[in-house]
Structures are given as C-alpha cells and as structure tokens.
Amino acid sequence: MKVLSIQSAVAYGHVGNSAAVFPLQRIGVEVMPVYTVNFSNHTGYGAWRGPLISPDDVRDVIVGIEERGAFPTIDVILSGYQGSEGIADVILEAVARIKAANPDAIYACDPVMGNATSGCFVAPAIPVLLRERVVPAADLITPNQFELGYLTGTEPDTLESTLASVDRVRESGPRVVLVTSVERPDRDDGTLEMLAVTDTGAWIVTTPRLPLKANGSGDVTAALFTAHYRRTGDAADALARTASSVFDLLENTLNSGERELQLIESQEAYAHPQMQFAVRQVR
C-alpha cells in the first residue's frame, strides 16, 4: 500500500506527518510525506520557529511526485490540519489527478477544526471550506464528535444522535466515517469511545480515558484506521486495531511523564496490537 500524506511536520515531537508516517511505515505502508509547514515544534507550546510552506511550493512537490509516474500506484491520499484555503485547493487538485490515474484510490480527510473543550482553533474560513468543499470530496473522514456536529449542523451527544449525524454527513459524500472522542451521557465513567460507520454497519469500541492531552494522537488515529480499513475493508477490525494501538501509545506516553507522544517507543503496539478492546456492532 502507498499513501500520499499531506500534513504538517515538526522537528521536535510528533504531530501531523511527524506523527503519522512512522506508525504507517511500521505496519508495512509506503508513505510519501508532503509537508505544509516545517516547524520546530507544534504550536501548543505558544512559541515555534520555521516556515509555513506556500501552497505553490506544496503543489510543486506533488507535481514532482506525479512526474515520477507515482500517481497510478497511490492507494490513499491522507490529509489532516489545513492551515489555509490555498492548501485545501492543492489537496483537492491532487485528489482529482490521483483518482484519474488510479480510480481505486481513496481520499481520507481528518477535518481538523477544534474540540468540545477548546472550541474551533482554526481560521474562520476553514470550517466552512471543510464542510462545503473538502469533506464532500472525501471517501473517509475522521472527525471528533465536536467536528461532526459542525459538519452537520447538529449537536450529537447520545449514540442515536451521533449515528444520525453520521448518516447526514455520509449523505454529503464520504461513505466511511470514524468518530473519535465520542462522549455520551450513558457511557461508563472514565471511558471514551470511537464509532466507525460504513455502508454495511456501525461499530463502537470503548477504552479507558487516560488523564492526559497528547498532541498528535488524532493524527496517529486517522492514519492507522485509514490504512487498516484500506487494506481489509473491515471497519470493525480496523477500529479494534486502531483503538488498541493508540491506547497503548497514550498509556506509554502517560507512564513516561513526557509531554510528547512516545511514538518510537510504542512501535510494537502498531505492528502487533494486543486487540484488548471488544468492538460492538450497534447497527
């Protein structure tokens, strides 16, 4: 499998491509990373150095890949945080050209906008752009519950309302939806859930909620679920593998006392997930 991953990059820590690439490689996926920024560290520190990469320069890198004859071999286009409208245009152009070269390729979009705690943390134009242009072009999306609500104009909280919101966003284009950080009032205390929905059903997995905020964990989640699903077409298996791997990554990070993801130290969790969490079909 080959993935073209268009995301940010940092030298210190693990977010964007600096979080997604290694876990994908560790499960046998060939990744072509294209960077949208090249920062010293993620912006959560409040200070960072390094350049934003202009949309024209990002486009040139992708054109260079195309000139090597790679487009027919690409199975997945993966994107995460989109810092500008211009980057979205570049991604959508790449999706169209790659799908023309390989009709079996899929576009997986993590529609990063914010979360229930912080609200939206992207430029005001980005959520509208994601809802109206980017998500409809995607085959697979990985919003959190807050982002799902914005995409659909709903307020999902129960399992039933979350499933209804997923159905609404699926009507706009993407057929596969992974909802991360599902929080519903009737779940067990101290737990967190993920929900995967496809044309053939819906599945949920419950894990303990760990007391940490780990930048980049969503990027790892989107990458692993996309790869597992693209490889097998089995959403339940992809959900189980992803939940197992990401939980162990987060637990290792918590136990280390470090702020940054223990990405390399957790590599066995990607290659050989323990599959310790049961996946339940809910539709």
CSV table of C-alpha atoms in Angstrom, one decimal:
chain,number,residue,atom,x,y,z
A,1,MET,CA,0.0,0.0,0.0
A,2,LYS,CA,1.2,3.5,-0.8
A,3,VAL,CA,-0.1,6.7,1.0
A,4,LEU,CA,0.4,10.3,-0.1
A,5,SER,CA,0.2,12.2,3.2
A,6,ILE,CA,-0.2,15.9,3.0
A,7,GLN,CA,0.3,17.3,6.5
A,8,SER,CA,2.4,19.5,8.8
A,9,ALA,CA,5.8,18.5,10.1
A,10,VAL,CA,7.7,19.3,13.2
A,11,ALA,CA,11.3,18.5,14.2
A,12,TYR,CA,10.6,18.2,18.0
A,13,GLY,CA,7.8,16.0,19.0
A,14,HIS,CA,5.1,14.3,16.9
A,15,VAL,CA,2.2,15.9,15.2
A,16,GLY,CA,1.0,15.8,11.5
A,17,ASN,CA,3.3,13.8,9.3
A,18,SER,CA,5.7,13.6,12.2
A,19,ALA,CA,3.1,11.5,14.0
A,20,ALA,CA,1.5,9.7,11.1
A,21,VAL,CA,4.4,8.5,9.0
A,22,PHE,CA,6.3,6.2,11.3
A,23,PRO,CA,3.3,4.1,12.6
A,24,LEU,CA,2.2,3.6,8.9
A,25,GLN,CA,5.7,2.5,8.0
A,26,ARG,CA,5.8,0.2,11.0
A,27,ILE,CA,2.7,-1.7,9.7
A,28,GLY,CA,4.3,-2.0,6.2
A,29,VAL,CA,2.9,1.0,4.4
A,30,GLU,CA,4.9,3.1,2.0
A,31,VAL,CA,4.4,6.8,2.8
A,32,MET,CA,5.2,9.8,0.6
A,33,PRO,CA,5.0,12.7,3.1
A,34,VAL,CA,4.4,16.2,1.7
A,35,TYR,CA,4.8,19.0,4.3
A,36,THR,CA,2.6,22.0,4.6
A,37,VAL,CA,4.7,23.5,7.4
A,38,ASN,CA,8.2,22.8,8.7
A,39,PHE,CA,8.1,23.9,12.3
A,40,SER,CA,10.5,23.4,15.2
A,41,ASN,CA,7.6,22.1,17.4
A,42,HIS,CA,3.8,22.1,17.5
A,43,THR,CA,2.1,25.4,18.2
A,44,GLY,CA,0.7,24.3,21.5
A,45,TYR,CA,3.9,25.4,23.2
A,46,GLY,CA,3.0,29.0,22.3
A,47,ALA,CA,6.3,29.6,20.5
A,48,TRP,CA,7.8,27.9,17.5
A,49,ARG,CA,10.2,28.6,14.6
A,50,GLY,CA,10.2,27.6,11.0
A,51,PRO,CA,8.3,28.3,7.8
A,52,LEU,CA,4.8,27.9,6.5
A,53,ILE,CA,5.2,26.3,3.1
A,54,SER,CA,3.3,28.2,0.4
A,55,PRO,CA,0.5,26.4,-1.5
A,56,ASP,CA,2.5,26.8,-4.7
A,57,ASP,CA,5.5,25.1,-3.1
A,58,VAL,CA,3.3,22.2,-1.8
A,59,ARG,CA,1.8,21.9,-5.3
A,60,ASP,CA,5.3,21.7,-6.8
A,61,VAL,CA,6.3,18.8,-4.6
A,62,ILE,CA,3.2,16.9,-5.6
A,63,VAL,CA,3.7,17.7,-9.3
A,64,GLY,CA,7.3,16.3,-8.9
A,65,ILE,CA,5.8,13.1,-7.5
A,66,GLU,CA,3.4,12.9,-10.4
A,67,GLU,CA,6.3,13.4,-12.8
A,68,ARG,CA,8.0,10.3,-11.4
A,69,GLY,CA,4.9,8.3,-12.5
A,70,ALA,CA,3.8,7.6,-9.0
A,71,PHE,CA,0.1,8.6,-9.2
A,72,PRO,CA,-1.2,5.3,-10.5
A,73,THR,CA,0.4,3.5,-7.6
A,74,ILE,CA,-1.1,5.6,-4.8
A,75,ASP,CA,-3.8,3.9,-2.8
A,76,VAL,CA,-4.6,6.6,-0.3
A,77,ILE,CA,-4.4,10.4,-0.1
A,78,LEU,CA,-4.4,11.4,3.5
A,79,SER,CA,-4.7,15.0,4.9
A,80,GLY,CA,-5.0,16.5,8.3
A,81,TYR,CA,-4.9,20.1,9.6
A,82,GLN,CA,-5.4,22.5,6.8
A,83,GLY,CA,-3.9,25.9,7.7
A,84,SER,CA,-5.1,27.9,4.7
A,85,GLU,CA,-7.7,27.8,1.9
A,86,GLY,CA,-4.8,27.5,-0.6
A,87,ILE,CA,-3.6,24.2,0.9
A,88,ALA,CA,-7.2,22.8,0.5
A,89,ASP,CA,-7.2,23.7,-3.2
A,90,VAL,CA,-3.8,21.9,-3.6
A,91,ILE,CA,-5.1,18.8,-1.8
A,92,LEU,CA,-8.3,18.7,-3.9
A,93,GLU,CA,-6.4,19.1,-7.1
A,94,ALA,CA,-4.1,16.2,-6.1
A,95,VAL,CA,-7.1,14.0,-5.2
A,96,ALA,CA,-8.7,14.6,-8.6
A,97,ARG,CA,-5.5,13.8,-10.5
A,98,ILE,CA,-4.6,10.8,-8.5
A,99,LYS,CA,-8.1,9.3,-8.8
A,100,ALA,CA,-7.9,9.9,-12.6
A,101,ALA,CA,-4.7,7.9,-12.6
A,102,ASN,CA,-6.0,5.2,-10.1
A,103,PRO,CA,-9.8,5.0,-9.8
A,104,ASP,CA,-9.4,2.7,-6.8
A,105,ALA,CA,-7.5,5.3,-4.7
A,106,ILE,CA,-9.4,6.9,-1.8
A,107,TYR,CA,-9.1,10.2,-0.1
A,108,ALA,CA,-9.1,10.2,3.7
A,109,CYS,CA,-9.6,13.5,5.4
A,110,ASP,CA,-9.2,14.3,9.1
A,111,PRO,CA,-11.3,17.5,9.2
A,112,VAL,CA,-9.4,19.3,12.0
A,113,MET,CA,-11.3,22.2,13.4
A,114,GLY,CA,-11.3,22.0,17.2
A,115,ASN,CA,-12.9,20.1,20.1
A,116,ALA,CA,-15.6,20.5,22.7
A,117,THR,CA,-13.2,21.9,25.3
A,118,SER,CA,-11.3,24.5,23.2
A,119,GLY,CA,-13.9,25.2,20.5
A,120,CYS,CA,-12.7,26.0,17.0
A,121,PHE,CA,-8.9,26.8,16.8
A,122,VAL,CA,-8.6,27.2,13.0
A,123,ALA,CA,-9.1,30.3,10.9
A,124,PRO,CA,-12.8,31.2,10.4
A,125,ALA,CA,-12.8,30.2,6.7
A,126,ILE,CA,-11.5,26.7,7.3
A,127,PRO,CA,-14.6,25.0,8.9
A,128,VAL,CA,-16.8,26.4,6.1
A,129,LEU,CA,-14.3,25.2,3.5
A,130,LEU,CA,-14.1,21.7,5.0
A,131,ARG,CA,-17.9,21.4,5.2
A,132,GLU,CA,-18.7,22.7,1.8
A,133,ARG,CA,-15.8,21.5,-0.4
A,134,VAL,CA,-13.3,19.2,1.3
A,135,VAL,CA,-15.5,16.7,3.2
A,136,PRO,CA,-17.8,16.1,0.2
A,137,ALA,CA,-14.7,15.1,-1.9
A,138,ALA,CA,-13.6,12.6,0.7
A,139,ASP,CA,-14.2,8.9,0.8
A,140,LEU,CA,-13.3,8.5,4.5
A,141,ILE,CA,-13.3,11.1,7.3
A,142,THR,CA,-12.2,11.0,10.9
A,143,PRO,CA,-13.9,13.9,12.8
A,144,ASN,CA,-14.2,14.1,16.6
A,145,GLN,CA,-17.8,14.5,17.9
A,146,PHE,CA,-17.5,18.3,18.0
A,147,GLU,CA,-16.3,18.4,14.4
A,148,LEU,CA,-19.1,16.1,13.3
A,149,GLY,CA,-21.6,18.5,14.9
A,150,TYR,CA,-20.2,21.4,12.9
A,151,LEU,CA,-20.1,19.5,9.6
A,152,THR,CA,-23.8,18.5,10.0
A,153,GLY,CA,-25.3,21.5,11.9
A,154,THR,CA,-26.3,19.1,14.7
A,155,GLU,CA,-25.3,18.6,18.4
A,156,PRO,CA,-24.6,14.9,18.7
A,157,ASP,CA,-24.3,13.5,22.2
A,158,THR,CA,-26.2,10.3,22.5
A,159,LEU,CA,-25.4,7.2,20.5
A,160,GLU,CA,-28.6,7.7,18.5
A,161,SER,CA,-28.0,11.4,17.7
A,162,THR,CA,-24.3,10.7,16.8
A,163,LEU,CA,-25.4,7.9,14.4
A,164,ALA,CA,-28.0,10.3,12.9
A,165,SER,CA,-25.3,13.0,12.4
A,166,VAL,CA,-23.0,10.4,10.8
A,167,ASP,CA,-25.8,9.5,8.4
A,168,ARG,CA,-26.2,13.2,7.5
A,169,VAL,CA,-22.5,13.7,6.8
A,170,ARG,CA,-22.4,10.5,4.8
A,171,GLU,CA,-25.1,11.9,2.5
A,172,SER,CA,-22.7,14.7,1.5
A,173,GLY,CA,-20.1,12.3,0.1
A,174,PRO,CA,-17.9,10.2,2.5
A,175,ARG,CA,-19.0,6.7,2.9
A,176,VAL,CA,-16.8,5.7,5.8
A,177,VAL,CA,-16.8,7.8,9.0
A,178,LEU,CA,-14.7,7.3,12.1
A,179,VAL,CA,-15.9,9.4,15.0
A,180,THR,CA,-13.2,9.9,17.6
A,181,SER,CA,-13.7,11.0,21.2
A,182,VAL,CA,-17.3,10.0,21.4
A,183,GLU,CA,-18.8,11.1,24.8
A,184,ARG,CA,-22.4,10.2,25.6
A,185,PRO,CA,-24.1,10.6,28.9
A,186,ASP,CA,-24.8,6.9,29.4
A,187,ARG,CA,-21.3,5.7,28.9
A,188,ASP,CA,-19.4,4.2,31.9
A,189,ASP,CA,-17.4,6.8,34.0
A,190,GLY,CA,-13.8,7.2,33.0
A,191,THR,CA,-14.3,5.8,29.5
A,192,LEU,CA,-14.0,7.2,25.9
A,193,GLU,CA,-15.4,5.7,22.7
A,194,MET,CA,-14.8,5.6,19.0
A,195,LEU,CA,-17.5,4.9,16.4
A,196,ALA,CA,-17.0,3.6,12.8
A,197,VAL,CA,-19.8,3.6,10.3
A,198,THR,CA,-19.8,2.3,6.7
A,199,ASP,CA,-22.5,1.1,4.2
A,200,THR,CA,-22.5,-2.3,5.9
A,201,GLY,CA,-23.0,-1.3,9.6
A,202,ALA,CA,-21.8,0.7,12.6
A,203,TRP,CA,-19.4,-0.4,15.4
A,204,ILE,CA,-18.3,1.1,18.6
A,205,VAL,CA,-15.3,0.5,20.9
A,206,THR,CA,-14.8,1.6,24.5
A,207,THR,CA,-11.5,2.3,26.2
A,208,PRO,CA,-10.4,3.8,29.5
A,209,ARG,CA,-10.0,7.6,29.4
A,210,LEU,CA,-6.4,8.4,30.3
A,211,PRO,CA,-5.6,11.7,32.1
A,212,LEU,CA,-3.5,13.4,29.5
A,213,LYS,CA,-3.8,15.6,26.5
A,214,ALA,CA,-1.5,14.3,23.8
A,215,ASN,CA,-0.9,16.4,20.7
A,216,GLY,CA,-0.7,14.2,17.6
A,217,SER,CA,-2.8,11.3,18.9
A,218,GLY,CA,-5.6,12.2,16.4
A,219,ASP,CA,-3.1,12.1,13.6
A,220,VAL,CA,-2.0,8.6,14.5
A,221,THR,CA,-5.6,7.5,14.9
A,222,ALA,CA,-6.6,8.8,11.4
A,223,ALA,CA,-3.5,7.3,9.8
A,224,LEU,CA,-3.8,3.8,11.3
A,225,PHE,CA,-7.6,3.5,10.9
A,226,THR,CA,-7.3,4.6,7.2
A,227,ALA,CA,-4.5,2.1,6.5
A,228,HIS,CA,-6.2,-0.8,8.2
A,229,TYR,CA,-9.5,-0.1,6.5
A,230,ARG,CA,-8.0,0.4,3.1
A,231,ARG,CA,-6.1,-2.9,3.5
A,232,THR,CA,-9.0,-5.1,4.6
A,233,GLY,CA,-12.3,-3.2,4.0
A,234,ASP,CA,-13.3,-4.4,7.5
A,235,ALA,CA,-14.3,-1.4,9.6
A,236,ALA,CA,-14.7,-3.5,12.9
A,237,ASP,CA,-11.2,-4.9,12.6
A,238,ALA,CA,-9.7,-1.5,11.7
A,239,LEU,CA,-11.4,0.0,14.7
A,240,ALA,CA,-10.2,-2.7,17.1
A,241,ARG,CA,-6.6,-2.5,15.8
A,242,THR,CA,-6.6,1.3,15.9
A,243,ALA,CA,-8.1,1.5,19.4
A,244,SER,CA,-5.5,-1.0,20.8
A,245,SER,CA,-2.5,0.7,19.2
A,246,VAL,CA,-3.5,4.3,20.2
A,247,PHE,CA,-4.4,3.3,23.7
A,248,ASP,CA,-1.0,1.7,24.3
A,249,LEU,CA,0.7,4.7,22.7
A,250,LEU,CA,-1.1,7.0,25.1
A,251,GLU,CA,-0.6,4.8,28.1
A,252,ASN,CA,3.2,4.6,27.3
A,253,THR,CA,3.2,8.4,27.0
A,254,LEU,CA,1.4,8.9,30.3
A,255,ASN,CA,3.8,6.5,32.1
A,256,SER,CA,6.8,8.2,30.7
A,257,GLY,CA,6.0,11.5,32.2
A,258,GLU,CA,6.8,13.2,28.9
A,259,ARG,CA,4.6,15.7,27.1
A,260,GLU,CA,5.3,14.4,23.6
A,261,LEU,CA,4.0,11.1,22.3
A,262,GLN,CA,6.3,8.2,22.9
A,263,LEU,CA,5.9,7.3,19.2
A,264,ILE,CA,9.0,5.3,18.6
A,265,GLU,CA,9.0,3.5,21.9
A,266,SER,CA,5.4,2.3,21.2
A,267,GLN,CA,6.2,0.8,17.8
A,268,GLU,CA,5.2,-2.8,18.8
A,269,ALA,CA,1.7,-1.5,19.6
A,270,TYR,CA,1.3,-0.7,15.9
A,271,ALA,CA,3.0,-3.8,14.5
A,272,HIS,CA,1.3,-6.2,16.9
A,273,PRO,CA,-1.8,-4.6,18.6
A,274,GLN,CA,-3.0,-6.5,21.6
A,275,MET,CA,-6.6,-6.3,20.5
A,276,GLN,CA,-7.6,-5.9,24.1
A,277,PHE,CA,-10.8,-3.9,23.5
A,278,ALA,CA,-14.0,-5.6,22.2
A,279,VAL,CA,-15.8,-4.0,19.3
A,280,ARG,CA,-19.6,-4.0,19.4
A,281,GLN,CA,-21.9,-3.7,16.5
A,282,VAL,CA,-24.6,-1.0,17.1
A,283,ARG,CA,-26.4,-1.1,13.8
